[in-house]
Amino acid sequence: MTRVFLADALTQERSALRLLVLDLKMEIAGEAADWPTTLAEAPVSRADMLLVDWDLLPSAPSAALVKLRKACPEALVIVLISHLDARQQAALSAGADAFISKGETPERVAERLRIVASSVSPAAARMLL
């Protein structure tokens, strides 16, 4: 089962993501509402995927994503983003495996998560189809 760590400052968004992840038959490995907690708890969560809200990242997002990648080298890093500009694209290139737009419908977010989960393991992909 794919294990997912949620990092988002907004309780409502984390709740919605939690429901979506559980509906996809994935497991919640942990949650964080701020960046220091994310860096402390994500590595010990043994998560396969890290869903991180762009707005949770500190002022140097590229460096933050590199640090997260080093702390969780086996996990896929998916950044949740409202819109993509050149600065954000550079940060994603530096440390994220994918991004999902927060403006997408829940169905489209679920589809994107299924696609990302399929790269975690073939067994996980079969479970989500």
Short mmCIF file of C-alpha atoms in Angstrom, two decimals:
data_model
loop_
_atom_site.label_atom_id
_atom_site.label_comp_id
_atom_site.label_asym_id
_atom_site.label_seq_id
_atom_site.Cartn_x
_atom_site.Cartn_y
_atom_site.Cartn_z
CA MET A 1 0.00 0.00 0.00
CA THR A 2 1.33 3.43 -0.92
CA ARG A 3 2.13 5.52 2.15
CA VAL A 4 1.55 9.28 1.83
CA PHE A 5 2.76 12.15 4.03
CA LEU A 6 0.64 15.33 3.85
CA ALA A 7 2.19 18.76 4.46
CA ASP A 8 -0.18 21.70 4.24
CA ALA A 9 -0.72 24.63 6.60
CA LEU A 10 -4.47 24.74 6.04
CA THR A 11 -6.45 22.23 8.08
CA GLN A 12 -9.30 22.10 5.55
CA GLU A 13 -6.94 21.34 2.67
CA ARG A 14 -5.18 18.61 4.66
CA SER A 15 -8.58 17.12 5.53
CA ALA A 16 -9.65 17.11 1.88
CA LEU A 17 -6.33 15.56 0.82
CA ARG A 18 -6.61 12.96 3.58
CA LEU A 19 -10.06 11.90 2.35
CA LEU A 20 -8.84 11.74 -1.24
CA VAL A 21 -5.78 9.68 -0.31
CA LEU A 22 -7.85 7.25 1.77
CA ASP A 23 -10.42 6.98 -1.03
CA LEU A 24 -7.58 5.93 -3.34
CA LYS A 25 -6.76 3.09 -0.91
CA MET A 26 -3.49 4.70 0.12
CA GLU A 27 -2.30 5.01 3.71
CA ILE A 28 -1.65 8.26 5.58
CA ALA A 29 1.91 8.01 6.90
CA GLY A 30 1.79 11.37 8.69
CA GLU A 31 0.81 15.02 8.48
CA ALA A 32 2.39 18.39 9.12
CA ALA A 33 1.09 21.95 9.23
CA ASP A 34 4.47 23.72 9.00
CA TRP A 35 7.87 23.30 7.41
CA PRO A 36 9.93 22.41 10.53
CA THR A 37 7.46 19.64 11.40
CA THR A 38 7.57 18.38 7.82
CA LEU A 39 11.36 18.12 7.90
CA ALA A 40 11.30 16.41 11.30
CA GLU A 41 8.47 13.94 10.70
CA ALA A 42 8.55 13.09 6.99
CA PRO A 43 11.83 11.12 7.18
CA VAL A 44 10.59 8.89 10.02
CA SER A 45 7.18 8.34 8.40
CA ARG A 46 8.59 5.92 5.80
CA ALA A 47 6.27 7.54 3.24
CA ASP A 48 6.41 6.61 -0.42
CA MET A 49 5.02 10.00 -1.47
CA LEU A 50 5.24 13.43 0.11
CA LEU A 51 2.44 15.86 -0.80
CA VAL A 52 3.78 19.32 0.05
CA ASP A 53 1.92 22.58 -0.39
CA TRP A 54 4.04 25.21 -2.18
CA ASP A 55 2.97 27.85 0.34
CA LEU A 56 4.43 25.75 3.18
CA LEU A 57 7.94 25.98 1.73
CA PRO A 58 10.28 28.60 3.21
CA SER A 59 11.52 31.65 1.30
CA ALA A 60 14.21 29.60 -0.48
CA PRO A 61 12.04 26.83 -1.94
CA SER A 62 14.74 25.25 -4.12
CA ALA A 63 17.02 24.77 -1.11
CA ALA A 64 14.09 23.50 0.98
CA LEU A 65 13.16 20.90 -1.61
CA VAL A 66 16.78 19.76 -1.90
CA LYS A 67 16.90 19.38 1.89
CA LEU A 68 13.63 17.42 1.87
CA ARG A 69 14.92 15.20 -0.93
CA LYS A 70 18.08 14.44 1.08
CA ALA A 71 16.00 13.68 4.20
CA CYS A 72 13.62 11.40 2.25
CA PRO A 73 15.65 10.04 -0.67
CA GLU A 74 13.29 7.16 -1.43
CA ALA A 75 10.06 9.20 -1.43
CA LEU A 76 8.48 10.91 -4.39
CA VAL A 77 7.98 14.63 -3.75
CA ILE A 78 4.78 16.10 -5.16
CA VAL A 79 4.25 19.82 -4.77
CA LEU A 80 0.71 21.20 -4.57
CA ILE A 81 0.65 24.54 -6.28
CA SER A 82 -1.89 27.27 -7.08
CA HIS A 83 -0.15 28.49 -10.23
CA LEU A 84 3.21 27.88 -11.83
CA ASP A 85 5.64 30.66 -12.59
CA ALA A 86 9.30 30.51 -13.67
CA ARG A 87 10.63 30.65 -10.09
CA GLN A 88 8.40 27.77 -9.06
CA GLN A 89 9.33 25.76 -12.15
CA ALA A 90 13.00 26.12 -11.17
CA ALA A 91 12.23 24.90 -7.65
CA LEU A 92 10.32 21.94 -8.99
CA SER A 93 13.20 21.08 -11.26
CA ALA A 94 15.54 21.20 -8.28
CA GLY A 95 13.69 18.88 -5.98
CA ALA A 96 10.18 17.80 -6.87
CA ASP A 97 9.12 14.79 -8.89
CA ALA A 98 5.80 16.32 -9.93
CA PHE A 99 3.33 19.04 -9.17
CA ILE A 100 -0.43 19.03 -8.89
CA SER A 101 -2.44 22.18 -9.35
CA LYS A 102 -4.73 23.03 -6.45
CA GLY A 103 -7.17 24.40 -9.02
CA GLU A 104 -7.83 20.94 -10.47
CA THR A 105 -11.03 19.08 -9.80
CA PRO A 106 -10.86 16.36 -7.13
CA GLU A 107 -11.18 13.77 -9.90
CA ARG A 108 -8.16 15.20 -11.74
CA VAL A 109 -6.13 15.36 -8.51
CA ALA A 110 -7.04 11.73 -7.86
CA GLU A 111 -5.98 10.80 -11.39
CA ARG A 112 -2.62 12.54 -10.94
CA LEU A 113 -2.07 10.78 -7.59
CA ARG A 114 -2.86 7.42 -9.20
CA ILE A 115 -0.30 8.10 -11.91
CA VAL A 116 2.36 9.10 -9.38
CA ALA A 117 1.53 6.12 -7.15
CA SER A 118 1.97 3.79 -10.10
CA SER A 119 5.63 4.78 -10.19
CA VAL A 120 6.03 3.82 -6.52
CA SER A 121 5.42 0.12 -7.16
CA PRO A 122 3.64 -2.08 -9.68
CA ALA A 123 1.55 -3.57 -6.85
CA ALA A 124 0.34 -0.11 -5.86
CA ALA A 125 -0.57 0.66 -9.46
CA ARG A 126 -2.66 -2.51 -9.74
CA MET A 127 -4.51 -1.66 -6.52
CA LEU A 128 -5.46 1.78 -7.86
CA LEU A 129 -6.79 0.70 -11.24
#
